[in-house]
Coordinates of N, CA and C in Angstrom, one line a residue:
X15 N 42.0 -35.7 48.0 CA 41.3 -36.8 47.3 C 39.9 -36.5 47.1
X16 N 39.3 -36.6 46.0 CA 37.9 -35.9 45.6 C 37.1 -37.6 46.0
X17 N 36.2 -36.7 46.5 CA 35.0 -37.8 47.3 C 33.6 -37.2 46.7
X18 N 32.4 -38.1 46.5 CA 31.3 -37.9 45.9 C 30.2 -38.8 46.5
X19 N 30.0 -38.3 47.1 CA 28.6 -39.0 48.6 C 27.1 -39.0 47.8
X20 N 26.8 -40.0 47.0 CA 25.5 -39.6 46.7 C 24.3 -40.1 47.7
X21 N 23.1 -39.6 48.1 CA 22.1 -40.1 49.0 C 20.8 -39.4 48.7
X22 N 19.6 -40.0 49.5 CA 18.4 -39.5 49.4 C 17.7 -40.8 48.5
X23 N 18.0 -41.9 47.7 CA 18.0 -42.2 46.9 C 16.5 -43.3 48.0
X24 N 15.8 -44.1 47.2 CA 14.9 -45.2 48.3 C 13.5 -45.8 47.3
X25 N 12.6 -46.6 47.6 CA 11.6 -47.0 47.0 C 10.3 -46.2 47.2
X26 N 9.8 -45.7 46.0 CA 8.7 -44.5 45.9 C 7.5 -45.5 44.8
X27 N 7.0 -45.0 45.2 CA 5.8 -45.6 44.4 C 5.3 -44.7 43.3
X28 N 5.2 -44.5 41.8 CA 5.2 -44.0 40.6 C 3.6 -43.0 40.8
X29 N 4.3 -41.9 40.6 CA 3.9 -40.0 40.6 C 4.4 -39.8 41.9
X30 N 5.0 -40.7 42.5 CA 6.2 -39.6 44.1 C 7.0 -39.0 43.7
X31 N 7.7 -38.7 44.9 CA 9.2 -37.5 44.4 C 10.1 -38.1 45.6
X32 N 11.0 -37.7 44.9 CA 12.8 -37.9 46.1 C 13.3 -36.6 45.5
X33 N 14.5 -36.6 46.6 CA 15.3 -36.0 46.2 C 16.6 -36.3 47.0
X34 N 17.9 -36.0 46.0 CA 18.6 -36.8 45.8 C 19.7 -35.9 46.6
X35 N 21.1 -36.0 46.9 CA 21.7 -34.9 46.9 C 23.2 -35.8 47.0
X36 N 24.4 -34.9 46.8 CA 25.5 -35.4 46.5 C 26.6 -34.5 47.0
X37 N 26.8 -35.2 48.1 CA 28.5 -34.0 48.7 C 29.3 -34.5 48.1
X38 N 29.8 -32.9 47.7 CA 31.5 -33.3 46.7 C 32.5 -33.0 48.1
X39 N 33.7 -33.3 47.9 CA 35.1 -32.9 48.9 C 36.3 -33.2 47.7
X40 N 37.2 -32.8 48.1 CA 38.6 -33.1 48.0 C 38.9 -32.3 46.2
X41 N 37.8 -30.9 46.3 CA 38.4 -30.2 44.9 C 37.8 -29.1 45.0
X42 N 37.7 -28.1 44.1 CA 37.0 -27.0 44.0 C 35.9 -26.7 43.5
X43 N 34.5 -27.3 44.0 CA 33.6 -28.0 43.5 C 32.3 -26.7 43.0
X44 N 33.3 -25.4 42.9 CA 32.5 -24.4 42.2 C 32.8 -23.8 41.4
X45 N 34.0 -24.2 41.0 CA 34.9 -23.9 40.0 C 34.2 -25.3 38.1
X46 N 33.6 -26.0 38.8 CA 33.0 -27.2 37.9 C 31.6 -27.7 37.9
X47 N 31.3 -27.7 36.6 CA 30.0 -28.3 35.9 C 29.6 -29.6 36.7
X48 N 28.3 -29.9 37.3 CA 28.4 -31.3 37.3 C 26.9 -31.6 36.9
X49 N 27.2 -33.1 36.7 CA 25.8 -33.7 36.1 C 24.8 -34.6 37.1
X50 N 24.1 -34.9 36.7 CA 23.6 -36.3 37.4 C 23.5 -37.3 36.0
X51 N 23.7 -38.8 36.6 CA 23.7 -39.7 35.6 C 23.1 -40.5 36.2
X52 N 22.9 -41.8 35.4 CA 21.6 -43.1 36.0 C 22.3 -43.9 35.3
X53 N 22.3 -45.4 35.6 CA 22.4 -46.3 35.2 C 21.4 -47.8 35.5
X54 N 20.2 -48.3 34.8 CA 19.1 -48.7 34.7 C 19.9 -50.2 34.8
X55 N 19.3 -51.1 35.4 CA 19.7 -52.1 35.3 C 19.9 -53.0 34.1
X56 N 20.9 -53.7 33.6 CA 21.2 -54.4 32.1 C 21.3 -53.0 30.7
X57 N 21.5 -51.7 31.5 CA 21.8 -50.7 30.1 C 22.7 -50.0 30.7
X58 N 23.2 -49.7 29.9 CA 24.3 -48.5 30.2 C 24.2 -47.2 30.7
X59 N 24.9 -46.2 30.8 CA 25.1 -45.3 31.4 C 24.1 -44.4 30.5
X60 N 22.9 -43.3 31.7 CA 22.3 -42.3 30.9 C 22.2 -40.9 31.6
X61 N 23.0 -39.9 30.6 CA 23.1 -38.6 31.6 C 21.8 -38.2 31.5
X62 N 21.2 -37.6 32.9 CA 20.0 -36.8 33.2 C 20.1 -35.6 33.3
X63 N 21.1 -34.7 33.7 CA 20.8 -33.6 34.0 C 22.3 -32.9 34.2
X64 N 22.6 -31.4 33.7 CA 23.5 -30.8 34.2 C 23.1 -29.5 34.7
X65 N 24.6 -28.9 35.4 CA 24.3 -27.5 36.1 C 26.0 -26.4 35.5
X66 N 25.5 -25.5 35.5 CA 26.8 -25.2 35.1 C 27.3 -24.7 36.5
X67 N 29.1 -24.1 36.6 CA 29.5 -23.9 37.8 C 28.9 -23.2 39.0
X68 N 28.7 -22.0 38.0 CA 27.9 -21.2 39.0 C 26.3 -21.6 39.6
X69 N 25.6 -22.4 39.0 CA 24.5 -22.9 39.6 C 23.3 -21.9 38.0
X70 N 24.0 -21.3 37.2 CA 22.9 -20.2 36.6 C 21.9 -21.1 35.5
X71 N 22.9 -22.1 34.6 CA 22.3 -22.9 33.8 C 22.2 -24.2 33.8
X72 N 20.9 -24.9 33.6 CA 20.8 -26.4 33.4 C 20.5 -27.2 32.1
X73 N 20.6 -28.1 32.5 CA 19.9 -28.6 31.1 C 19.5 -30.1 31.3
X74 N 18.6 -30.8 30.6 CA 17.9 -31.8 31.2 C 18.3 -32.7 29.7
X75 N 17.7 -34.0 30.5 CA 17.5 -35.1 29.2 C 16.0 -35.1 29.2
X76 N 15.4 -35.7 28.0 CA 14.6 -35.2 27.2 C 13.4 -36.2 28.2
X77 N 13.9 -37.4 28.8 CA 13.2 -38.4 29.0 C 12.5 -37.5 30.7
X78 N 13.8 -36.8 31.2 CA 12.7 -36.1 32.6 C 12.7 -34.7 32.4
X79 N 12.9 -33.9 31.7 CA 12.2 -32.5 31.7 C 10.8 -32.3 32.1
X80 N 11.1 -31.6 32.7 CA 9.7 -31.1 33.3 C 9.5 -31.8 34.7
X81 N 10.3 -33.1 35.1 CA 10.1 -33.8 36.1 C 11.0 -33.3 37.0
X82 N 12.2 -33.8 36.8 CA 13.3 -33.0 37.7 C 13.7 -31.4 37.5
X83 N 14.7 -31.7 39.0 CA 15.2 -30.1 39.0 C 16.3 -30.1 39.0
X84 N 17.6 -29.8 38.7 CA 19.2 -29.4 39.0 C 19.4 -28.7 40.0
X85 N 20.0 -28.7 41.0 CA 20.4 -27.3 41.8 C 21.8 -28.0 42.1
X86 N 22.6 -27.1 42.7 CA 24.0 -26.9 43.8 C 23.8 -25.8 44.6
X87 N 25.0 -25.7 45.7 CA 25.3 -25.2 46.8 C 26.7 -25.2 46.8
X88 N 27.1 -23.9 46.1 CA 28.6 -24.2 46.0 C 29.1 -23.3 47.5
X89 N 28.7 -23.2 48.7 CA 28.9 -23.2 50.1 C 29.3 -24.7 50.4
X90 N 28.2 -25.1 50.6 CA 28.0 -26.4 50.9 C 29.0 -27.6 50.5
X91 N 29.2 -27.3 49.4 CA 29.7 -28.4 48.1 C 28.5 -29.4 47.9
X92 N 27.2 -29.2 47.7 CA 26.6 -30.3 47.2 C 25.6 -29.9 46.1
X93 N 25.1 -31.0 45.3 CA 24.9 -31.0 44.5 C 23.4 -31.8 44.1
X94 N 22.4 -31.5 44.2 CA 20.8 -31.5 44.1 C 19.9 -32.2 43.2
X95 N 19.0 -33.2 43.3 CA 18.1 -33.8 42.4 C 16.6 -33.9 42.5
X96 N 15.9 -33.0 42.3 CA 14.8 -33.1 42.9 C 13.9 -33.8 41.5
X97 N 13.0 -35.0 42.0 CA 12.4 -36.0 41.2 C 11.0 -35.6 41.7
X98 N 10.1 -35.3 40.6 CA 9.1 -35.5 40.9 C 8.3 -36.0 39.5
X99 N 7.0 -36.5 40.3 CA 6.2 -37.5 39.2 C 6.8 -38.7 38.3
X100 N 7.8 -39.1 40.1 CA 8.4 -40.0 39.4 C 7.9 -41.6 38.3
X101 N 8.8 -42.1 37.3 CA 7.5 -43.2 36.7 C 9.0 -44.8 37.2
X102 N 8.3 -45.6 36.7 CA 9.1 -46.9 36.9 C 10.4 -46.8 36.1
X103 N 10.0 -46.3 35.3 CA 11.8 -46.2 34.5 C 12.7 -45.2 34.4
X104 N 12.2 -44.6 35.5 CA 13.1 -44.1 36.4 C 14.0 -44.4 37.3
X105 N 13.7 -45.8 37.5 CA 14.4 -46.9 38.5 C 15.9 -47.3 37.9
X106 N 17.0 -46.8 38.9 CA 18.1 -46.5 38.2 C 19.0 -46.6 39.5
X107 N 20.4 -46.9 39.4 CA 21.3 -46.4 40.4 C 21.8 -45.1 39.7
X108 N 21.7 -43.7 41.1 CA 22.0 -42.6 40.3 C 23.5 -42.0 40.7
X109 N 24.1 -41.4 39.8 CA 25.1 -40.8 40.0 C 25.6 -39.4 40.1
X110 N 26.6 -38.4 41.1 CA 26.7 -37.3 40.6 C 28.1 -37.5 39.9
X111 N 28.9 -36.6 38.8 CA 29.5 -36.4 38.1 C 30.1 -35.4 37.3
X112 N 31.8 -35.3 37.3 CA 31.8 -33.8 37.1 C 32.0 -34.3 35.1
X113 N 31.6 -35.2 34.3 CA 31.6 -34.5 33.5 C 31.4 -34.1 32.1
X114 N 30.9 -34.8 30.8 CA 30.5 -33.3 30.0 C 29.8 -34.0 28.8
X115 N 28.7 -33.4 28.3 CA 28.2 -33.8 27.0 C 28.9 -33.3 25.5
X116 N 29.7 -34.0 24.6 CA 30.3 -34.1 23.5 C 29.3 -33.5 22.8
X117 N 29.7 -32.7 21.9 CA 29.2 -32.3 20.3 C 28.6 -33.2 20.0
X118 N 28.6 -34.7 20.0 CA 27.8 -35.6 19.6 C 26.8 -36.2 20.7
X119 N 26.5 -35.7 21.7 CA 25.2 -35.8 22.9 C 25.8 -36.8 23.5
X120 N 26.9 -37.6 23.5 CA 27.8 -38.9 24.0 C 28.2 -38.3 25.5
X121 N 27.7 -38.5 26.6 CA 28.3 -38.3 27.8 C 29.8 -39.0 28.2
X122 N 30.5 -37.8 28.4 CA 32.2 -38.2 28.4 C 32.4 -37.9 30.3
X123 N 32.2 -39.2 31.2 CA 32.3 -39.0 32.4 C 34.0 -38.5 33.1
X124 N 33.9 -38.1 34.1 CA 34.7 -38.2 34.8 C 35.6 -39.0 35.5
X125 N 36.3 -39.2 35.5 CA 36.8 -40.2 36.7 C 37.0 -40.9 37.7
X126 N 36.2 -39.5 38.4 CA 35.7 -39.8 39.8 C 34.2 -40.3 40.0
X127 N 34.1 -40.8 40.8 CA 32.8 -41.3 40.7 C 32.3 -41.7 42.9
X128 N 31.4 -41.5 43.1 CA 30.6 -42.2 43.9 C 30.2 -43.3 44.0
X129 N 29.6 -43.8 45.5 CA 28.7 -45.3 44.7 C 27.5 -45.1 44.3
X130 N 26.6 -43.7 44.3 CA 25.6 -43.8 43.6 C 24.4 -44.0 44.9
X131 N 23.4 -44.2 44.3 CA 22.1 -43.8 45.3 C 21.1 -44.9 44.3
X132 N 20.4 -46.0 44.9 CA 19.5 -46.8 44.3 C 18.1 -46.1 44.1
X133 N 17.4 -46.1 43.4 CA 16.3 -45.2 43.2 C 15.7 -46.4 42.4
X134 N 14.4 -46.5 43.4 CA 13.4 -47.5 42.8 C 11.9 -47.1 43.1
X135 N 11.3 -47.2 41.7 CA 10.2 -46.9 41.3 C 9.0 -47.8 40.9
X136 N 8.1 -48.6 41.9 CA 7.4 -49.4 42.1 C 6.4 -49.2 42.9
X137 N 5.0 -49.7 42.4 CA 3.8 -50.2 43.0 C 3.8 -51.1 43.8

């Protein structure tokens, strides 16, 4: 049964850092791409960041480049968010995710899911 533990997640006061992290179980969790995603309160779902299997490539959304970092630990099985200079609208419940940005930039999730990690960004 695939399990997805997200944590690290808490209340930072805007230019801090968290960092986030997400045990996978119950698959081959190096064999697969995963993302991080956010969902902001009253909006929908917004992918932030991917990693490809091996840990070599990432790629960000446009809104935190330069802020965050991607990593994994495919020993470990987890999966990494490091936030920094964080701002208020970044305040989000975060998600990890195994899955994939469409030809059309449309994030096409996976199935499985976590409960996610609350990440709040306030003075």
């Amino acid at each position: 049964e695939v399990h997805l533990v997200e944590s690290g997640g808490g209340l930072v006061q805007p230019g801090g850092s968290l960092r986030l992290s997400c045990q996978a179980s119950g698959f081959t969790f190096s064999n697969f791409a995963m993302n991080w995603v956010r969902q902001a309160p009253g909006k929908g779902l917004e992918w932030v960041s991917s990693i490809d299997s091996s840990g070599s490539n990432a790629a960000y959304a446009d809104s935190v480049k330069g802020r965050f970092t991607i990593s994994r630990d495919n020993v470990e099985n987890t999966l990494a968010l490091q936030m920094n200079s964080l701002k208020p609208e970044d305040t989000a419940v975060y998600y990890c995710n195994g899955g994939f940005l469409d030809g059309s930039g449309t994030y096409r999730s996976s199935k499985f899911w976590g409960r996610g990690t609350q990440v709040t960004v306030s003075s």
